[in-house]
PDB file of C-alpha atoms in Angstrom:
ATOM      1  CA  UNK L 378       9.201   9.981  12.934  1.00 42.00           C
ATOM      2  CA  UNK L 379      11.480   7.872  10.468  1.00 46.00           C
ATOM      3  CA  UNK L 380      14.774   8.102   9.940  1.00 46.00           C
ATOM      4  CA  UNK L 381      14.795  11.197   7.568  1.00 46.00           C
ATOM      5  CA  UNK L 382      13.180  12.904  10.213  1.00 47.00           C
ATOM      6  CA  UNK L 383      15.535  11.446  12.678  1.00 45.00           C
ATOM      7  CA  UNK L 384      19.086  11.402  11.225  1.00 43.00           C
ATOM      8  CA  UNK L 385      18.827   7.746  12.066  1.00 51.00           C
ATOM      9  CA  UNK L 386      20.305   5.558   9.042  1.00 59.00           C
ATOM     10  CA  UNK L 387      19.674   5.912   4.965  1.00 70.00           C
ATOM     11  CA  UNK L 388      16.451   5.480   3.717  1.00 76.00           C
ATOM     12  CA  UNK L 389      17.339   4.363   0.637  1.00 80.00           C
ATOM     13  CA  UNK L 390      20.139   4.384  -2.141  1.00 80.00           C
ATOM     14  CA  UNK L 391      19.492   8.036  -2.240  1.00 77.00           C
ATOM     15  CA  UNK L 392      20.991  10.579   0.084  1.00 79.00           C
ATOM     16  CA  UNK L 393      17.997  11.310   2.190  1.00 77.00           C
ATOM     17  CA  UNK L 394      16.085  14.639   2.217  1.00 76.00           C
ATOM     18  CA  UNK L 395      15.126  16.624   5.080  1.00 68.00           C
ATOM     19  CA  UNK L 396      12.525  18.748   6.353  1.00 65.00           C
ATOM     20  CA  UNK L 397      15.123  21.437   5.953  1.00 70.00           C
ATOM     21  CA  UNK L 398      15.995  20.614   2.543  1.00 70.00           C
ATOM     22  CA  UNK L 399      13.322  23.211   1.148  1.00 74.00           C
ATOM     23  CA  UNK L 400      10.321  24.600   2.180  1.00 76.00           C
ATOM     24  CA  UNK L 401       8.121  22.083  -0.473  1.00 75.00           C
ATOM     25  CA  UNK L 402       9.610  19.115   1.454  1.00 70.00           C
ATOM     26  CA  UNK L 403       8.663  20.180   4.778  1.00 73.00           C
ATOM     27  CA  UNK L 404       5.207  20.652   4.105  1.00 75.00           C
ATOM     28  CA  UNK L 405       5.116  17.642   2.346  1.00 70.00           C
ATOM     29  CA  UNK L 406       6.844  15.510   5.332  1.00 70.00           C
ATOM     30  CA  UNK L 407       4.429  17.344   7.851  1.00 71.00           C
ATOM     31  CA  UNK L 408       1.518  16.442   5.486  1.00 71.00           C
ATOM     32  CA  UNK L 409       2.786  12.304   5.600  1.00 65.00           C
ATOM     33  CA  UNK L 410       3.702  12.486   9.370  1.00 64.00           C
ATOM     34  CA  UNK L 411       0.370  14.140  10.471  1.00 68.00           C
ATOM     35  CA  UNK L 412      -1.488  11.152   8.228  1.00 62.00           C
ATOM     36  CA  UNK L 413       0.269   8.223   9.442  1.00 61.00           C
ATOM     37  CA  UNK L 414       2.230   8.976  12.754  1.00 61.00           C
ATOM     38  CA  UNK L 415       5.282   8.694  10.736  1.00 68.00           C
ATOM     39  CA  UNK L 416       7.044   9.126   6.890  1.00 73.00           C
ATOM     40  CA  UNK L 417       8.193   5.732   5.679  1.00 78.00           C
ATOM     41  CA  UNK L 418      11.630   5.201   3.621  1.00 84.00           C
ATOM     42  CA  UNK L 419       9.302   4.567   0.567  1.00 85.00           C
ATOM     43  CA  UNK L 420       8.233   8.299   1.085  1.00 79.00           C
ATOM     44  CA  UNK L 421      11.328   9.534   1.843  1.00 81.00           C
ATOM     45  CA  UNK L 422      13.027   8.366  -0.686  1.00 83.00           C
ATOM     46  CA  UNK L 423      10.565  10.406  -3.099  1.00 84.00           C
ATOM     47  CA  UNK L 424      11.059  13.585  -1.250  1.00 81.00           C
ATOM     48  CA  UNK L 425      13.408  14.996  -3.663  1.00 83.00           C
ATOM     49  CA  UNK L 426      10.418  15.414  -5.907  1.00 86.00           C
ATOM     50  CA  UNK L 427       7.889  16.672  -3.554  1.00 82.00           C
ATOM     51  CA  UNK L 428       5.464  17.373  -6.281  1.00 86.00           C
ATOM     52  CA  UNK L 429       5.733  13.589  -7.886  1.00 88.00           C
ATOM     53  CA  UNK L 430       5.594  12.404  -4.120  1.00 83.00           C
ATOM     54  CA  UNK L 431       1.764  14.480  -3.852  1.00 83.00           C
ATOM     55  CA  UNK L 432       0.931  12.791  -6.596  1.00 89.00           C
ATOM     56  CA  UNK L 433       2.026   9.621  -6.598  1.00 89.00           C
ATOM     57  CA  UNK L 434       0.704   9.314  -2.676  1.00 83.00           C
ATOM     58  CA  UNK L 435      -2.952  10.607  -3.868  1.00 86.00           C
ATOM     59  CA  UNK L 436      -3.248   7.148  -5.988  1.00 91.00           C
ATOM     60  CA  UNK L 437      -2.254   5.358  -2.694  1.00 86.00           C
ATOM     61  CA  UNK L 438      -4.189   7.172  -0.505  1.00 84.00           C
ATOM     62  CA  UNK L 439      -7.421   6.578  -2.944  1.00 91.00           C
ATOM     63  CA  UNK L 440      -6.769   3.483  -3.189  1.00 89.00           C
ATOM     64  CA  UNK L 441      -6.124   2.357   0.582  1.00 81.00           C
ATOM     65  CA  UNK L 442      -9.468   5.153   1.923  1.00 85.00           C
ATOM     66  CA  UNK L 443     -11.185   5.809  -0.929  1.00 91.00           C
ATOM     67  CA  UNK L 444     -12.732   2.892  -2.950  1.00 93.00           C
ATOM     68  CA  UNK L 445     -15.444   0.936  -2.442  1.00 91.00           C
ATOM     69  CA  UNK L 446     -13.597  -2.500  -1.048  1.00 95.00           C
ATOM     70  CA  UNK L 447     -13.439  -3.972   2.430  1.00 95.00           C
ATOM     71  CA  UNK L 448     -10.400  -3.205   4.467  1.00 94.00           C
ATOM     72  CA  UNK L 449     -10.053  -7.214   3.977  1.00 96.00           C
ATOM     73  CA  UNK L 450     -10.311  -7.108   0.117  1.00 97.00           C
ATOM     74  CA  UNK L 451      -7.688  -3.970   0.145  1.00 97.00           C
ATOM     75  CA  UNK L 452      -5.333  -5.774   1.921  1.00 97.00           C
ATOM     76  CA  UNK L 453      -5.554  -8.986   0.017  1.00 98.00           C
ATOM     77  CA  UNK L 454      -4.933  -7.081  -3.282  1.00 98.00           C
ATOM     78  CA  UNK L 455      -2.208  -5.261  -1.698  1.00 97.00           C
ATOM     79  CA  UNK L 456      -0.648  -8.407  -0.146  1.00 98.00           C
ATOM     80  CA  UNK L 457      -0.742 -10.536  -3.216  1.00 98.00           C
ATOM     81  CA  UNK L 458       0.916  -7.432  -4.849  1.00 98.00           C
ATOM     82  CA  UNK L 459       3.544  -7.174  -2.446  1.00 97.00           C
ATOM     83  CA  UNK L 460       4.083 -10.674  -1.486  1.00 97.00           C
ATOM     84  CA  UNK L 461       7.464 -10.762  -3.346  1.00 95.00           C
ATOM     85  CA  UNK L 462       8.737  -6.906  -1.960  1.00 96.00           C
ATOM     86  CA  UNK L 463       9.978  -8.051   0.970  1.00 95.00           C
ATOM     87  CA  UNK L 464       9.487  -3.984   2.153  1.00 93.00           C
ATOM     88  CA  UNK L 465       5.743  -4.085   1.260  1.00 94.00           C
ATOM     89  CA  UNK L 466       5.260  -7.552   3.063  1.00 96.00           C
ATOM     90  CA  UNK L 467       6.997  -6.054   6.635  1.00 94.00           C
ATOM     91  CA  UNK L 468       4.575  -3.287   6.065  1.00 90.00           C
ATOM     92  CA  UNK L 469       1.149  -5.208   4.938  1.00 94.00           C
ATOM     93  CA  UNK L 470       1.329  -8.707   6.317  1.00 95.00           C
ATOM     94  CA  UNK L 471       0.337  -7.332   9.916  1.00 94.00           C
ATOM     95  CA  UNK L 472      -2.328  -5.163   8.357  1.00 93.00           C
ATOM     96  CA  UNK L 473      -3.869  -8.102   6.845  1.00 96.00           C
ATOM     97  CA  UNK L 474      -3.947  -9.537  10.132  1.00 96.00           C
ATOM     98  CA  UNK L 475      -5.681  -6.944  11.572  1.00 93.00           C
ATOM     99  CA  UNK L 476      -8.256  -6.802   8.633  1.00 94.00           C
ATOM    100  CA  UNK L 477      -9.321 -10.186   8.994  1.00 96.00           C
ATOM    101  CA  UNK L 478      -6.934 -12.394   6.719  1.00 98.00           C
ATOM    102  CA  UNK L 479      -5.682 -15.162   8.398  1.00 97.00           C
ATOM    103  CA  UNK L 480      -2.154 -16.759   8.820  1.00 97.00           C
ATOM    104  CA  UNK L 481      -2.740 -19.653   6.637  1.00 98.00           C
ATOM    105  CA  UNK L 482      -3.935 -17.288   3.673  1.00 98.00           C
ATOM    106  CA  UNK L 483      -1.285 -15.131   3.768  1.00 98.00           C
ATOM    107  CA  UNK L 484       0.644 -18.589   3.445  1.00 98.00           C
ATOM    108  CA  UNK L 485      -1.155 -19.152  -0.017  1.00 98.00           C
ATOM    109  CA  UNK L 486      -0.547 -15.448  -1.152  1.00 98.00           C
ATOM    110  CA  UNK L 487       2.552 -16.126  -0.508  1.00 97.00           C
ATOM    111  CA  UNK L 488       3.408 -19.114  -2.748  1.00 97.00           C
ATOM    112  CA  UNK L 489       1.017 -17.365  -5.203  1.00 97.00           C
ATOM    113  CA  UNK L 490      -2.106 -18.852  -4.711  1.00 97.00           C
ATOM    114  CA  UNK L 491      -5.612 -18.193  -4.291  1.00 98.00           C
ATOM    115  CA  UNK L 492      -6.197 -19.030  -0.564  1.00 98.00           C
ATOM    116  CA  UNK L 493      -8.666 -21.893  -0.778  1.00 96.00           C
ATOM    117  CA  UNK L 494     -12.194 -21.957   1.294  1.00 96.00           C
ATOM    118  CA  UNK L 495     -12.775 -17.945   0.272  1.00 97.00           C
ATOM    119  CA  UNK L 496     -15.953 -16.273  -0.221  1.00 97.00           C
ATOM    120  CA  UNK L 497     -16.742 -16.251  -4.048  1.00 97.00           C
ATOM    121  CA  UNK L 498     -15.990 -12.142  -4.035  1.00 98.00           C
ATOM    122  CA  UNK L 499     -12.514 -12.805  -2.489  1.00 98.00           C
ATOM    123  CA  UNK L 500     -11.100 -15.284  -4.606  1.00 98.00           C
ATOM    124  CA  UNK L 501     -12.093 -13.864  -7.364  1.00 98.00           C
ATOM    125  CA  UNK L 502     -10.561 -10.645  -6.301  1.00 98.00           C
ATOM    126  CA  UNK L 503      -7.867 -12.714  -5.610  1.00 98.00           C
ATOM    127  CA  UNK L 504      -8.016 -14.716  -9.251  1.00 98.00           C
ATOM    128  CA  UNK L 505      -7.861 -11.346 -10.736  1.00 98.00           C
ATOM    129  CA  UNK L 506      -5.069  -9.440  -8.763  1.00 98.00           C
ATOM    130  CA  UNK L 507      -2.951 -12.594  -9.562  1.00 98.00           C
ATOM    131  CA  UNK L 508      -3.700 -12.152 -13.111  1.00 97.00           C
ATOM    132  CA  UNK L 509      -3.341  -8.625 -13.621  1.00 95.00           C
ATOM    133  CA  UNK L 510      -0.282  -8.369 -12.241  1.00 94.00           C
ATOM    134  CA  UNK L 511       1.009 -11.332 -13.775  1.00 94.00           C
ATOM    135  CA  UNK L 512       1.010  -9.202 -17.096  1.00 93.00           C
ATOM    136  CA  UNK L 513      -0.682 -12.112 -19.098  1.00 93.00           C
ATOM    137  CA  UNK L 514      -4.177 -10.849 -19.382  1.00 93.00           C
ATOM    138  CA  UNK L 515      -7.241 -11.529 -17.580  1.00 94.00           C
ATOM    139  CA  UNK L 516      -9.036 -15.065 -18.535  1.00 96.00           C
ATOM    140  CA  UNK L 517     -12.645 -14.698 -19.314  1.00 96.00           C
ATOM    141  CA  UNK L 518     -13.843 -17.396 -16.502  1.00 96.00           C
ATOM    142  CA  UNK L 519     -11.734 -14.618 -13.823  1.00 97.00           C
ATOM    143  CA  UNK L 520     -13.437 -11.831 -15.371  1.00 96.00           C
ATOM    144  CA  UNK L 521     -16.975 -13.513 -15.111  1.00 97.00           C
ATOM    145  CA  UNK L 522     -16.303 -13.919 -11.519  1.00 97.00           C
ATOM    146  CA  UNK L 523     -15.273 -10.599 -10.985  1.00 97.00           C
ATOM    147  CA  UNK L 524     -18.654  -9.193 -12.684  1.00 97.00           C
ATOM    148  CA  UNK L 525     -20.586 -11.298 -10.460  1.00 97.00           C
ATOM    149  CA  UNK L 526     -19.362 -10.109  -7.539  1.00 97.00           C
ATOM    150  CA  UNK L 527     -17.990  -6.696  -8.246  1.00 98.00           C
ATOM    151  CA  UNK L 528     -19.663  -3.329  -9.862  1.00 97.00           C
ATOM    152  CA  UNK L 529     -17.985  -1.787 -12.364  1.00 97.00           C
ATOM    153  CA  UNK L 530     -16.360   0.788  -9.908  1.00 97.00           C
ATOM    154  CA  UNK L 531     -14.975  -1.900  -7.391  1.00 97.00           C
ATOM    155  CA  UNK L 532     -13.015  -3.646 -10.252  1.00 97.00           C
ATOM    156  CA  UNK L 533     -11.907  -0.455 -11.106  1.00 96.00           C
ATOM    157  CA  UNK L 534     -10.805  -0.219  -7.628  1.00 97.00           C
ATOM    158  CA  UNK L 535      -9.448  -3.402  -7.294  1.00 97.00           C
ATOM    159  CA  UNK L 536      -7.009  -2.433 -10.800  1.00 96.00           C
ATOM    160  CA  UNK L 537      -5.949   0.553  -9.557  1.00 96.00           C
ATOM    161  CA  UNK L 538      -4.967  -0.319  -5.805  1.00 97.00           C
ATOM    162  CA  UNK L 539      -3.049  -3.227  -7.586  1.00 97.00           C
ATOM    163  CA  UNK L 540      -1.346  -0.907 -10.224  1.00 96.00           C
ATOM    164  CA  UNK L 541      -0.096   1.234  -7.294  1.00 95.00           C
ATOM    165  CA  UNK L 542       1.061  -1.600  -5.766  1.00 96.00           C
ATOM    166  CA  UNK L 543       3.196  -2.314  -8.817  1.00 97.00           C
ATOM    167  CA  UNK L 544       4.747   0.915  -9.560  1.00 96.00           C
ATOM    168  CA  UNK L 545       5.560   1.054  -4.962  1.00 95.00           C
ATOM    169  CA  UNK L 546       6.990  -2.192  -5.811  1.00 96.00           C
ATOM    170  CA  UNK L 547       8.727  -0.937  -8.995  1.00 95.00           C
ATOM    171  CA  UNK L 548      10.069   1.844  -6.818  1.00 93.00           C
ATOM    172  CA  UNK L 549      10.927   0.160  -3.700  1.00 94.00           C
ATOM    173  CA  UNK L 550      13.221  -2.354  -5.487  1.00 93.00           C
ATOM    174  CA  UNK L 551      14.769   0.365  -7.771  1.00 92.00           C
ATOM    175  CA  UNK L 552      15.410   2.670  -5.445  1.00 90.00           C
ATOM    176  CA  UNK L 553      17.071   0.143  -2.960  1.00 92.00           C
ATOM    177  CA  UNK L 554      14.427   1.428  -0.118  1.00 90.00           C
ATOM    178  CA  UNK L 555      15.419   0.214   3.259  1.00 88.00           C
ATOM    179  CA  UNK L 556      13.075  -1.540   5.687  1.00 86.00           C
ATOM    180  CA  UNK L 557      11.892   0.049   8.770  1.00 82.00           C
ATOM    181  CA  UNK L 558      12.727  -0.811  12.916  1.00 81.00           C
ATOM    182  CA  UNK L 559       9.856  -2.578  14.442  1.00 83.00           C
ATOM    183  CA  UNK L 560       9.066   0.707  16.167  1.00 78.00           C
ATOM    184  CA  UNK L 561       8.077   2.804  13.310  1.00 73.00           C
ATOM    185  CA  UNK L 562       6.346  -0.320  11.575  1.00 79.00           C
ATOM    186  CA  UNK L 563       4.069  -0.407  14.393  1.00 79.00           C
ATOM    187  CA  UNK L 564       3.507   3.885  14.676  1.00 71.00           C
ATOM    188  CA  UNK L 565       2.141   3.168  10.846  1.00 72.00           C
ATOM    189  CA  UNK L 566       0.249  -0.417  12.199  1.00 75.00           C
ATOM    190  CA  UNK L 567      -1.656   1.373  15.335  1.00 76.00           C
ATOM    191  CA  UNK L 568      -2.251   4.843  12.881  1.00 67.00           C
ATOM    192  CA  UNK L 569      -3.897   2.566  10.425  1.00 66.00           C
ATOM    193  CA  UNK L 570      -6.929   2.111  13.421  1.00 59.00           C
ATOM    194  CA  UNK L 571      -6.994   5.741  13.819  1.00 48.00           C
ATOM    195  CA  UNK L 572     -10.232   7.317  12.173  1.00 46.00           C
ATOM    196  CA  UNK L 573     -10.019   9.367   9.354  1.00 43.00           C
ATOM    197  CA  UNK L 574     -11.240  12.590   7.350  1.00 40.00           C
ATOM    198  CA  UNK L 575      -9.846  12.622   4.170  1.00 45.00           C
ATOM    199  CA  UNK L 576      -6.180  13.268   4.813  1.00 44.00           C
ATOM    200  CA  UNK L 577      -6.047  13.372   8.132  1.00 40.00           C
ATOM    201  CA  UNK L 578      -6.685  11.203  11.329  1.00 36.00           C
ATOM    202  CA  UNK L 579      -9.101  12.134  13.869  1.00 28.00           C
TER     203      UNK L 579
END
């Protein structure tokens, strides 16, 4: 459970809903918990619009179980996304870990560079993320890459998991979200190697 669920600190600049605060949130908190072992602040802090929470949460979940990437490329998008949140890095830095990404290119990601020695998919995944986000455009040499690598769909994917990124990031920061014990960071790690079936874990 997190701390809405648990009375256990704020989860944000917000006062914090509850399960009891109406009969929308509860369903929606039971949906979250069921999913990922636990609700994080991020989610908590949207509770008081459980119907912009549903939504907003069915762009992440497409994007983190429903495109066509590698756990490793999802990560890395999300990661270069989120390498200046310091939330979304306590939450994705160990799940790039687990997906393959290694210690010395989450280094690069960090300092905002394309990890060097990558497959030619990966960095220019990477190439492109960086660019997209940066809110300069995409150079023609990054999107050649991309096409060579990438269908249509996937780079599709790969822009969308990064614009959620940006808006959780938007969010996080704005809303002052608070950063989560070690304990409930690693409920969401281990439920991350549970199976799944659409919504739920199996």
């Amino acid at each position: 459970m997190s701390a809405a669920w648990t009375g256990a600190g704020r989860a944000s600049k917000l006062p914090d809903p509850t399960p009891d605060s109406s009969p929308e949130v509860q369903q929606v908190f039971a949906r979250v918990a069921e999913s990922r072992g636990c609700v994080s602040n991020l989610l908590t802090s949207l509770g008081h619009a459980p119907e912009a929470r549903v939504r907003f949460s069915s762009v992440g979940h497409y994007g983190r179980y429903g495109t066509e990437l590698s756990e490793r490329q999802r990560e890395l998008v999300i990661c270069i996304v989120g390498r200046g949140v310091p939330y979304a890095w306590a939450h994705h830095a160990p799940l790039a870990l687990d997906a393959g990404i290694t210690e010395a290119e989450l280094g690069a990601i960090k300092a905002g560079r394309t990890p060097e020695g990558m497959s030619a998919a990966d960095a220019a995944l990477c190439e492109f993320t960086f660019a997209m986000t940066g809110f300069g455009g995409t150079p023609d040499s990054t999107w050649q890459a991309v096409q060579q690598s990438f269908t249509p769909l996937q780079a599709t994917d790969i822009a969308v998991l990064a614009a959620y990124y940006v808006a959780a990031g938007a969010l996080i920061m704005g809303l002052g979200v608070k950063g989560e014990p070690p304990e409930i960071l690693a409920i969401e790690r281990a439920g991350q190697k549970r199976p799944r079936i659409g919504d739920r874990v199996v």
